[in-house]
Amino acid sequence: MTSVYWLVFFLILIGIEAASMALTTIWFAGGALAAFILSLFGVGVEAQLVVFVVVSFLLLFFTRPWAMRYVEKNRTKTNVEGLVGKEARITQEVNNRMNTGTALLNGQEWSARAQNDDQVYPPDCLVTVREIRGVKLIVSQNKEEI
């Protein structure tokens, strides 16, 4: 009788995954499938539960990072994420110690800070956006100018 419960649980988890496509329940569906197979061989419920938990977490920890890399590869960067790696022009000297600096990027002026605190970038210098923290561009000098 436990075989039926594991099979129903497996189908529910697959249904949730198919509806959401969020890679959240597929790992537990694998654990439910393993427990279902054990139940067909007459293994006790306690062992089935242990196998369910172990297989689910093994799948979660070992295959989720790989799957997320595959999914993220096809994701289109939007809004702020798309600005990382772009070139900006310094409009006011960037000096982290004096807490100054602005840069023009895509026609918008942003507060800018150097990636390394000891770097100072003069106006009209071209820099590359390395990351965005809040409303500040974190920049470093372009490789061509070094």
N, CA, C and O atoms as a DFTB+ gen file, in Angstrom:
584 C
 N C O
     1  1       0.806      -1.199       0.000
     2  2       0.000       0.000       0.000
     3  2       0.851       1.267       0.000
     4  3       0.435       2.285      -0.552
     5  1       2.046       1.221       0.614
     6  2       2.910       2.410       0.618
     7  2       3.372       2.759      -0.787
     8  3       3.679       3.916      -1.074
     9  1       3.423       1.754      -1.668
    10  2       3.822       2.020      -3.049
    11  2       2.881       3.021      -3.698
    12  3       3.322       3.897      -4.443
    13  1       1.611       2.900      -3.427
    14  2       0.615       3.810      -4.014
    15  2       0.852       5.231      -3.494
    16  3       0.778       6.191      -4.261
    17  1       1.135       5.368      -2.201
    18  2       1.376       6.694      -1.639
    19  2       2.609       7.348      -2.250
    20  3       2.589       8.534      -2.581
    21  1       3.679       6.576      -2.398
    22  2       4.895       7.125      -3.003
    23  2       4.646       7.519      -4.451
    24  3       5.142       8.550      -4.904
    25  1       3.888       6.715      -5.177
    26  2       3.592       7.018      -6.573
    27  2       2.740       8.287      -6.687
    28  3       2.994       9.132      -7.546
    29  1       1.743       8.417      -5.831
    30  2       0.904       9.618      -5.832
    31  2       1.740      10.838      -5.464
    32  3       1.617      11.886      -6.097
    33  1       2.586      10.711      -4.448
    34  2       3.464      11.805      -4.028
    35  2       4.396      12.204      -5.175
    36  3       4.589      13.392      -5.433
    37  1       4.964      11.226      -5.855
    38  2       5.835      11.469      -7.001
    39  2       5.091      12.254      -8.083
    40  3       5.611      13.239      -8.607
    41  1       3.878      11.819      -8.415
    42  2       3.099      12.480      -9.462
    43  2       2.701      13.908      -9.067
    44  3       2.686      14.805      -9.909
    45  1       2.383      14.112      -7.795
    46  2       2.066      15.466      -7.321
    47  2       3.283      16.373      -7.460
    48  3       3.168      17.504      -7.933
    49  1       4.451      15.878      -7.050
    50  2       5.678      16.684      -7.149
    51  2       6.024      16.996      -8.605
    52  3       6.443      18.111      -8.916
    53  1       5.855      16.033      -9.483
    54  2       6.112      16.271     -10.910
    55  2       5.113      17.288     -11.453
    56  3       5.476      18.151     -12.253
    57  1       3.874      17.191     -11.027
    58  2       2.856      18.161     -11.452
    59  2       3.173      19.572     -11.008
    60  3       3.023      20.522     -11.777
    61  1       3.611      19.712      -9.771
    62  2       3.991      21.033      -9.261
    63  2       5.166      21.580     -10.059
    64  3       5.181      22.753     -10.431
    65  1       6.140      20.731     -10.317
    66  2       7.316      21.165     -11.083
    67  2       6.922      21.565     -12.503
    68  3       7.407      22.571     -13.020
    69  1       6.057      20.794     -13.128
    70  2       5.624      21.112     -14.491
    71  2       4.864      22.435     -14.528
    72  3       4.969      23.186     -15.498
    73  1       4.105      22.718     -13.482
    74  2       3.339      23.961     -13.440
    75  2       4.219      25.176     -13.161
    76  3       3.969      26.258     -13.691
    77  1       5.241      25.004     -12.336
    78  2       6.053      26.151     -11.928
    79  2       7.341      26.303     -12.724
    80  3       7.798      27.425     -12.943
    81  1       7.928      25.209     -13.155
    82  2       9.224      25.216     -13.852
    83  2      10.285      25.991     -13.075
    84  3      11.123      26.672     -13.665
    85  1      10.241      25.884     -11.759
    86  2      11.144      26.646     -10.904
    87  2      12.270      25.805     -10.325
    88  3      13.062      26.314      -9.532
    89  1      12.364      24.546     -10.694
    90  2      13.378      23.643     -10.153
    91  2      13.346      23.615      -8.628
    92  3      14.376      23.772      -7.972
    93  1      12.160      23.416      -8.076
    94  2      12.038      23.353      -6.622
    95  2      11.629      21.977      -6.127
    96  3      12.124      21.538      -5.089
    97  1      10.749      21.285      -6.824
    98  2      10.248      20.004      -6.331
    99  2      10.801      18.805      -7.086
   100  3      10.572      17.666      -6.680
   101  1      11.505      19.034      -8.149
   102  2      11.994      17.912      -8.965
   103  2      12.948      17.017      -8.174
   104  3      12.977      15.804      -8.379
   105  1      13.720      17.609      -7.280
   106  2      14.691      16.848      -6.483
   107  2      13.974      15.892      -5.539
   108  3      14.419      14.763      -5.333
   109  1      12.869      16.345      -4.971
   110  2      12.106      15.508      -4.054
   111  2      11.316      14.448      -4.816
   112  3      11.018      13.379      -4.283
   113  1      10.985      14.754      -6.056
   114  2      10.327      13.742      -6.891
   115  2      11.289      12.578      -7.131
   116  3      10.865      11.423      -7.166
   117  1      12.573      12.872      -7.296
   118  2      13.574      11.812      -7.442
   119  2      13.660      10.953      -6.191
   120  3      13.781       9.732      -6.282
   121  1      13.598      11.581      -5.032
   122  2      13.602      10.836      -3.775
   123  2      12.357       9.985      -3.626
   124  3      12.431       8.851      -3.153
   125  1      11.205      10.525      -4.028
   126  2       9.955       9.764      -3.961
   127  2      10.000       8.576      -4.904
   128  3       9.484       7.507      -4.578
   129  1      10.609       8.748      -6.065
   130  2      10.737       7.640      -7.014
   131  2      11.618       6.534      -6.440
   132  3      11.311       5.350      -6.582
   133  1      12.713       6.924      -5.791
   134  2      13.596       5.925      -5.169
   135  2      12.863       5.177      -4.052
   136  3      12.992       3.959      -3.929
   137  1      12.105       5.899      -3.250
   138  2      11.341       5.259      -2.176
   139  2      10.251       4.355      -2.752
   140  3       9.973       3.292      -2.197
   141  1       9.641       4.763      -3.844
   142  2       8.628       3.944      -4.516
   143  2       9.225       2.616      -4.980
   144  3       8.617       1.559      -4.809
   145  1      10.413       2.681      -5.565
   146  2      11.078       1.456      -6.040
   147  2      11.377       0.529      -4.858
   148  3      11.178      -0.682      -4.956
   149  1      11.854       1.091      -3.747
   150  2      12.113       0.269      -2.562
   151  2      10.828      -0.366      -2.035
   152  3      10.835      -1.516      -1.595
   153  1       9.740       0.373      -2.080
   154  2       8.481      -0.174      -1.574
   155  2       8.001      -1.346      -2.428
   156  3       7.340      -2.254      -1.923
   157  1       8.333      -1.326      -3.725
   158  2       7.969      -2.450      -4.590
   159  2       8.704      -3.728      -4.187
   160  3       8.202      -4.833      -4.394
   161  1       9.888      -3.570      -3.615
   162  2      10.675      -4.728      -3.180
   163  2      10.387      -5.116      -1.731
   164  3      11.045      -6.005      -1.192
   165  1       9.419      -4.467      -1.098
   166  2       9.011      -4.840       0.246
   167  2       9.895      -4.305       1.356
   168  3       9.839      -4.810       2.477
   169  1      10.699      -3.311       1.080
   170  2      11.559      -2.704       2.103
   171  2      10.671      -1.916       3.070
   172  3       9.655      -1.357       2.659
   173  1      11.042      -1.869       4.333
   174  2      10.251      -1.212       5.371
   175  2      10.070       0.281       5.155
   176  3      10.850       0.921       4.450
   177  1       9.032       0.825       5.771
   178  2       8.692       2.239       5.614
   179  2       9.810       3.146       6.136
   180  3      10.095       4.186       5.542
   181  1      10.447       2.748       7.257
   182  2      11.526       3.570       7.805
   183  2      12.664       3.707       6.800
   184  3      13.183       4.805       6.599
   185  1      13.052       2.614       6.174
   186  2      14.122       2.645       5.172
   187  2      13.685       3.471       3.961
   188  3      14.491       4.193       3.373
   189  1      12.422       3.363       3.595
   190  2      11.916       4.152       2.469
   191  2      12.027       5.651       2.758
   192  3      12.425       6.433       1.895
   193  1      11.671       6.034       3.980
   194  2      11.768       7.444       4.365
   195  2      13.217       7.926       4.362
   196  3      13.517       9.030       3.906
   197  1      14.113       7.080       4.881
   198  2      15.531       7.449       4.890
   199  2      16.047       7.615       3.463
   200  3      16.748       8.582       3.163
   201  1      15.703       6.680       2.589
   202  2      16.138       6.767       1.193
   203  2      15.538       7.999       0.522
   204  3      16.221       8.674      -0.248
   205  1      14.271       8.300       0.802
   206  2      13.638       9.492       0.248
   207  2      14.424      10.742       0.621
   208  3      14.734      11.563      -0.242
   209  1      14.747      10.888       1.905
   210  2      15.466      12.076       2.376
   211  2      16.873      12.119       1.791
   212  3      17.306      13.160       1.297
   213  1      17.586      11.003       1.841
   214  2      18.975      10.978       1.359
   215  2      19.040      11.255      -0.138
   216  3      19.826      12.097      -0.572
   217  1      18.234      10.568      -0.930
   218  2      18.261      10.762      -2.383
   219  2      17.826      12.184      -2.747
   220  3      18.424      12.807      -3.623
   221  1      16.800      12.696      -2.087
   222  2      16.340      14.061      -2.367
   223  2      17.445      15.071      -2.131
   224  3      17.687      15.935      -2.974
   225  1      18.117      14.974      -0.993
   226  2      19.157      15.947      -0.694
   227  2      20.413      15.738      -1.528
   228  3      21.097      16.708      -1.855
   229  1      20.730      14.509      -1.877
   230  2      21.858      14.282      -2.788
   231  2      21.579      14.914      -4.155
   232  3      22.445      15.571      -4.733
   233  1      20.380      14.712      -4.654
   234  2      20.016      15.336      -5.923
   235  2      20.033      16.862      -5.813
   236  3      20.509      17.554      -6.713
   237  1      19.518      17.365      -4.718
   238  2      19.480      18.806      -4.510
   239  2      20.877      19.416      -4.483
   240  3      21.123      20.428      -5.139
   241  1      21.783      18.818      -3.739
   242  2      23.111      19.397      -3.577
   243  2      24.041      19.141      -4.755
   244  3      24.914      19.965      -5.029
   245  1      23.883      18.027      -5.456
   246  2      24.827      17.715      -6.520
   247  2      24.346      18.071      -7.916
   248  3      25.172      18.309      -8.798
   249  1      23.043      18.115      -8.148
   250  2      22.589      18.416      -9.500
   251  2      21.984      19.807      -9.631
   252  3      21.940      20.344     -10.738
   253  1      21.519      20.405      -8.550
   254  2      20.908      21.731      -8.651
   255  2      21.895      22.789      -9.161
   256  3      21.518      23.569     -10.036
   257  1      23.130      22.858      -8.667
   258  2      24.055      23.870      -9.201
   259  2      24.262      23.731     -10.711
   260  3      24.303      24.729     -11.431
   261  1      24.391      22.506     -11.179
   262  2      24.559      22.277     -12.615
   263  2      23.313      22.726     -13.377
   264  3      23.417      23.393     -14.407
   265  1      22.157      22.365     -12.877
   266  2      20.902      22.726     -13.543
   267  2      20.703      24.242     -13.540
   268  3      20.245      24.798     -14.538
   269  1      21.031      24.907     -12.458
   270  2      20.861      26.354     -12.397
   271  2      21.805      27.063     -13.366
   272  3      21.431      28.077     -13.955
   273  1      23.021      26.546     -13.539
   274  2      23.927      27.141     -14.523
   275  2      23.336      27.023     -15.915
   276  3      23.428      27.958     -16.710
   277  1      22.736      25.893     -16.217
   278  2      22.123      25.677     -17.517
   279  2      20.931      26.618     -17.719
   280  3      20.763      27.185     -18.798
   281  1      20.118      26.780     -16.696
   282  2      18.950      27.655     -16.791
   283  2      19.392      29.108     -16.862
   284  3      18.863      29.867     -17.674
   285  1      20.352      29.517     -16.029
   286  2      20.822      30.903     -16.000
   287  2      21.490      31.306     -17.310
   288  3      21.462      32.481     -17.674
   289  1      22.091      30.350     -18.028
   290  2      22.785      30.656     -19.272
   291  2      21.811      31.225     -20.299
   292  3      22.185      32.086     -21.094
   293  1      20.596      30.762     -20.289
   294  2      19.602      31.194     -21.260
   295  2      18.785      32.392     -20.790
   296  3      17.912      32.866     -21.518
   297  1      19.057      32.888     -19.581
   298  2      18.306      34.010     -19.034
   299  2      18.844      35.315     -19.598
   300  3      20.058      35.508     -19.671
   301  1      17.962      36.198     -19.991
   302  2      18.346      37.496     -20.513
   303  2      18.526      38.469     -19.367
   304  3      17.658      38.589     -18.502
   305  1      19.654      39.165     -19.358
   306  2      19.882      40.166     -18.326
   307  2      18.958      41.346     -18.587
   308  3      18.750      41.749     -19.731
   309  1      18.412      41.887     -17.517
   310  2      17.505      43.019     -17.646
   311  2      17.918      44.120     -16.697
   312  3      18.634      43.893     -15.722
   313  1      17.456      45.305     -17.000
   314  2      17.655      46.480     -16.156
   315  2      19.095      46.636     -15.705
   316  3      20.004      46.700     -16.532
   317  1      19.305      46.697     -14.421
   318  2      20.618      46.988     -13.856
   319  2      21.628      45.894     -14.167
   320  3      22.802      46.193     -14.389
   321  1      21.204      44.633     -14.188
   322  2      22.145      43.545     -14.470
   323  2      22.825      43.727     -15.822
   324  3      23.979      43.337     -15.999
   325  1      22.111      44.317     -16.767
   326  2      22.653      44.512     -18.102
   327  2      23.717      45.589     -18.175
   328  3      24.405      45.700     -19.190
   329  1      23.871      46.387     -17.127
   330  2      24.865      47.462     -17.130
   331  2      26.261      46.974     -16.755
   332  3      27.251      47.615     -17.107
   333  1      26.351      45.864     -16.056
   334  2      27.655      45.335     -15.650
   335  2      28.430      44.935     -16.902
   336  3      27.923      44.219     -17.766
   337  1      29.665      45.412     -16.979
   338  2      30.514      45.135     -18.129
   339  2      30.481      46.241     -19.175
   340  3      31.280      46.222     -20.111
   341  1      29.578      47.198     -19.036
   342  2      29.474      48.307     -19.988
   343  2      30.505      49.375     -19.668
   344  3      31.049      49.432     -18.566
   345  1      30.759      50.212     -20.648
   346  2      31.720      51.294     -20.511
   347  2      30.990      52.570     -20.100
   348  3      29.926      52.885     -20.633
   349  1      31.572      53.303     -19.145
   350  2      31.012      54.573     -18.679
   351  2      32.083      55.646     -18.762
   352  3      33.277      55.346     -18.738
   353  1      31.649      56.910     -18.861
   354  2      32.582      58.044     -18.892
   355  2      32.453      58.800     -17.573
   356  3      31.350      59.151     -17.154
   357  1      33.577      59.043     -16.931
   358  2      33.610      59.759     -15.655
   359  2      33.292      61.226     -15.921
   360  3      33.890      61.849     -16.798
   361  1      32.337      61.777     -15.152
   362  2      31.983      63.190     -15.296
   363  2      32.496      64.027     -14.121
   364  3      32.694      65.233     -14.266
   365  1      32.710      63.413     -12.979
   366  2      33.311      64.065     -11.814
   367  2      34.327      63.086     -11.247
   368  3      34.055      61.887     -11.176
   369  1      35.494      63.578     -10.843
   370  2      36.561      62.708     -10.354
   371  2      36.041      61.668      -9.362
   372  3      35.324      61.987      -8.413
   373  1      36.427      60.415      -9.613
   374  2      36.068      59.321      -8.716
   375  2      37.208      59.150      -7.724
   376  3      38.332      58.807      -8.092
   377  1      36.891      59.399      -6.456
   378  2      37.877      59.288      -5.392
   379  2      37.151      58.736      -4.169
   380  3      36.400      59.456      -3.511
   381  1      37.372      57.474      -3.868
   382  2      36.667      56.821      -2.757
   383  2      36.973      57.473      -1.416
   384  3      36.104      57.547      -0.547
   385  1      38.197      57.941      -1.243
   386  2      38.565      58.526       0.061
   387  2      37.880      59.861       0.309
   388  3      37.638      60.243       1.454
   389  1      37.568      60.568      -0.777
   390  2      36.875      61.852      -0.639
   391  2      35.368      61.675      -0.871
   392  3      34.603      62.636      -0.795
   393  1      34.957      60.445      -1.151
   394  2      33.541      60.129      -1.359
   395  2      32.932      60.936      -2.498
   396  3      31.825      61.463      -2.384
   397  1      33.684      61.023      -3.608
   398  2      33.209      61.774      -4.765
   399  2      33.242      60.886      -6.001
   400  3      33.944      59.876      -6.051
   401  1      32.475      61.287      -6.979
   402  2      32.529      60.628      -8.270
   403  2      31.175      60.402      -8.894
   404  3      30.235      59.936      -8.251
   405  1      31.100      60.747     -10.177
   406  2      29.912      60.456     -10.968
   407  2      30.365      59.978     -12.330
   408  3      31.467      60.281     -12.788
   409  1      29.477      59.216     -12.970
   410  2      29.782      58.684     -14.296
   411  2      28.520      58.725     -15.142
   412  3      27.405      58.625     -14.630
   413  1      28.714      58.873     -16.437
   414  2      27.618      58.882     -17.388
   415  2      27.554      57.518     -18.067
   416  3      28.535      57.054     -18.648
   417  1      26.392      56.888     -17.987
   418  2      26.202      55.562     -18.564
   419  2      24.821      55.502     -19.196
   420  3      23.814      55.731     -18.524
   421  1      24.773      55.196     -20.476
   422  2      23.498      55.123     -21.216
   423  2      22.679      56.398     -21.065
   424  3      21.454      56.343     -20.950
   425  1      23.349      57.538     -21.063
   426  2      22.652      58.817     -20.978
   427  2      22.186      59.194     -19.585
   428  3      21.513      60.212     -19.420
   429  1      22.527      58.396     -18.570
   430  2      22.128      58.693     -17.201
   431  2      23.357      58.882     -16.333
   432  3      24.358      58.181     -16.480
   433  1      23.261      59.851     -15.418
   434  2      24.375      60.088     -14.511
   435  2      24.187      59.255     -13.247
   436  3      23.114      59.235     -12.644
   437  1      25.252      58.574     -12.869
   438  2      25.249      57.690     -11.697
   439  2      26.340      58.133     -10.739
   440  3      27.345      58.710     -11.154
   441  1      26.140      57.861      -9.448
   442  2      27.252      57.958      -8.505
   443  2      28.201      56.825      -8.842
   444  3      27.769      55.729      -9.198
   445  1      29.484      57.087      -8.729
   446  2      30.463      56.062      -9.083
   447  2      31.538      55.976      -8.016
   448  3      31.927      56.983      -7.424
   449  1      32.009      54.772      -7.780
   450  2      33.105      54.526      -6.854
   451  2      34.070      53.564      -7.522
   452  3      33.673      52.710      -8.314
   453  1      35.342      53.717      -7.188
   454  2      36.373      52.849      -7.751
   455  2      36.318      51.481      -7.094
   456  3      35.989      51.356      -5.914
   457  1      36.638      50.472      -7.861
   458  2      36.654      49.107      -7.329
   459  2      37.730      48.976      -6.252
   460  3      37.527      48.296      -5.245
   461  1      38.868      49.626      -6.466
   462  2      39.961      49.642      -5.482
   463  2      40.015      51.034      -4.858
   464  3      40.031      52.038      -5.570
   465  1      40.043      51.091      -3.529
   466  2      40.006      52.379      -2.833
   467  2      41.161      53.303      -3.195
   468  3      41.007      54.520      -3.096
   469  1      42.301      52.783      -3.607
   470  2      43.452      53.642      -3.902
   471  2      43.423      54.193      -5.333
   472  3      44.297      54.980      -5.697
   473  1      42.457      53.806      -6.137
   474  2      42.355      54.300      -7.512
   475  2      41.567      55.605      -7.549
   476  3      40.563      55.762      -6.854
   477  1      42.041      56.534      -8.372
   478  2      41.355      57.800      -8.615
   479  2      41.213      57.938     -10.122
   480  3      42.180      57.750     -10.861
   481  1      40.014      58.264     -10.577
   482  2      39.759      58.407     -12.013
   483  2      39.343      59.845     -12.299
   484  3      38.385      60.343     -11.708
   485  1      40.064      60.522     -13.210
   486  2      39.753      61.920     -13.539
   487  2      38.547      62.017     -14.475
   488  3      38.135      61.018     -15.065
   489  1      37.982      63.220     -14.609
   490  2      36.880      63.404     -15.549
   491  2      37.296      63.023     -16.979
   492  3      38.463      63.151     -17.350
   493  1      36.340      62.560     -17.761
   494  2      36.492      62.116     -19.151
   495  2      37.256      60.804     -19.294
   496  3      37.542      60.383     -20.415
   497  1      37.586      60.161     -18.202
   498  2      38.232      58.854     -18.240
   499  2      37.166      57.797     -18.531
   500  3      36.058      57.872     -18.000
   501  1      37.494      56.819     -19.366
   502  2      36.574      55.720     -19.641
   503  2      36.850      54.580     -18.663
   504  3      37.998      54.181     -18.465
   505  1      35.789      54.066     -18.060
   506  2      35.898      52.980     -17.094
   507  2      34.896      51.892     -17.452
   508  3      33.981      52.105     -18.248
   509  1      35.086      50.731     -16.852
   510  2      34.162      49.613     -17.041
   511  2      33.405      49.366     -15.748
   512  3      33.997      49.356     -14.668
   513  1      32.098      49.168     -15.855
   514  2      31.262      48.890     -14.689
   515  2      31.510      47.445     -14.275
   516  3      31.297      46.528     -15.068
   517  1      31.956      47.236     -13.050
   518  2      32.244      45.891     -12.537
   519  2      31.074      45.320     -11.741
   520  3      30.816      44.117     -11.784
   521  1      30.367      46.186     -11.016
   522  2      29.184      45.754     -10.265
   523  2      28.384      46.985      -9.907
   524  3      28.837      48.112     -10.107
   525  1      27.195      46.768      -9.379
   526  2      26.345      47.861      -8.939
   527  2      25.924      47.570      -7.507
   528  3      25.388      46.504      -7.203
   529  1      26.177      48.535      -6.638
   530  2      25.794      48.417      -5.221
   531  2      24.804      49.535      -4.923
   532  3      25.171      50.708      -4.846
   533  1      23.575      49.158      -4.762
   534  2      22.544      50.167      -4.531
   535  2      22.385      51.027      -5.762
   536  3      21.978      50.544      -6.819
   537  1      22.712      52.335      -5.626
   538  2      22.625      53.254      -6.762
   539  2      24.006      53.722      -7.210
   540  3      24.127      54.743      -7.887
   541  1      25.040      52.984      -6.837
   542  2      26.406      53.359      -7.202
   543  2      27.018      52.346      -8.160
   544  3      26.895      51.135      -7.977
   545  1      27.673      52.868      -9.178
   546  2      28.445      52.020     -10.077
   547  2      29.800      51.770      -9.437
   548  3      30.439      52.707      -8.959
   549  1      30.237      50.543      -9.421
   550  2      31.583      50.199      -8.975
   551  2      32.378      49.976     -10.253
   552  3      32.072      49.076     -11.035
   553  1      33.403      50.804     -10.463
   554  2      34.090      50.836     -11.756
   555  2      35.579      50.548     -11.602
   556  3      36.148      50.656     -10.516
   557  1      36.181      50.182     -12.710
   558  2      37.638      50.065     -12.786
   559  2      38.068      50.551     -14.155
   560  3      37.267      50.641     -15.086
   561  1      39.337      50.858     -14.253
   562  2      39.858      51.416     -15.493
   563  2      39.821      50.383     -16.610
   564  3      40.018      49.189     -16.386
   565  1      39.562      50.875     -17.822
   566  2      39.563      49.991     -18.988
   567  2      40.950      49.431     -19.227
   568  3      41.943      50.116     -18.980
   569  1      41.034      48.211     -19.697
   570  2      42.322      47.558     -19.934
   571  2      43.129      48.286     -21.010
   572  3      44.358      48.312     -20.938
   573  1      42.460      48.881     -22.010
   574  2      43.180      49.559     -23.082
   575  2      43.966      50.759     -22.592
   576  3      44.994      51.116     -23.168
   577  1      43.474      51.389     -21.509
   578  2      44.117      52.606     -21.016
   579  2      45.236      52.324     -20.028
   580  3      45.990      53.235     -19.687
   581  1      45.365      51.103     -19.565
   582  2      46.369      50.788     -18.540
   583  2      47.738      50.727     -19.169
   584  3      48.724      50.475     -18.477
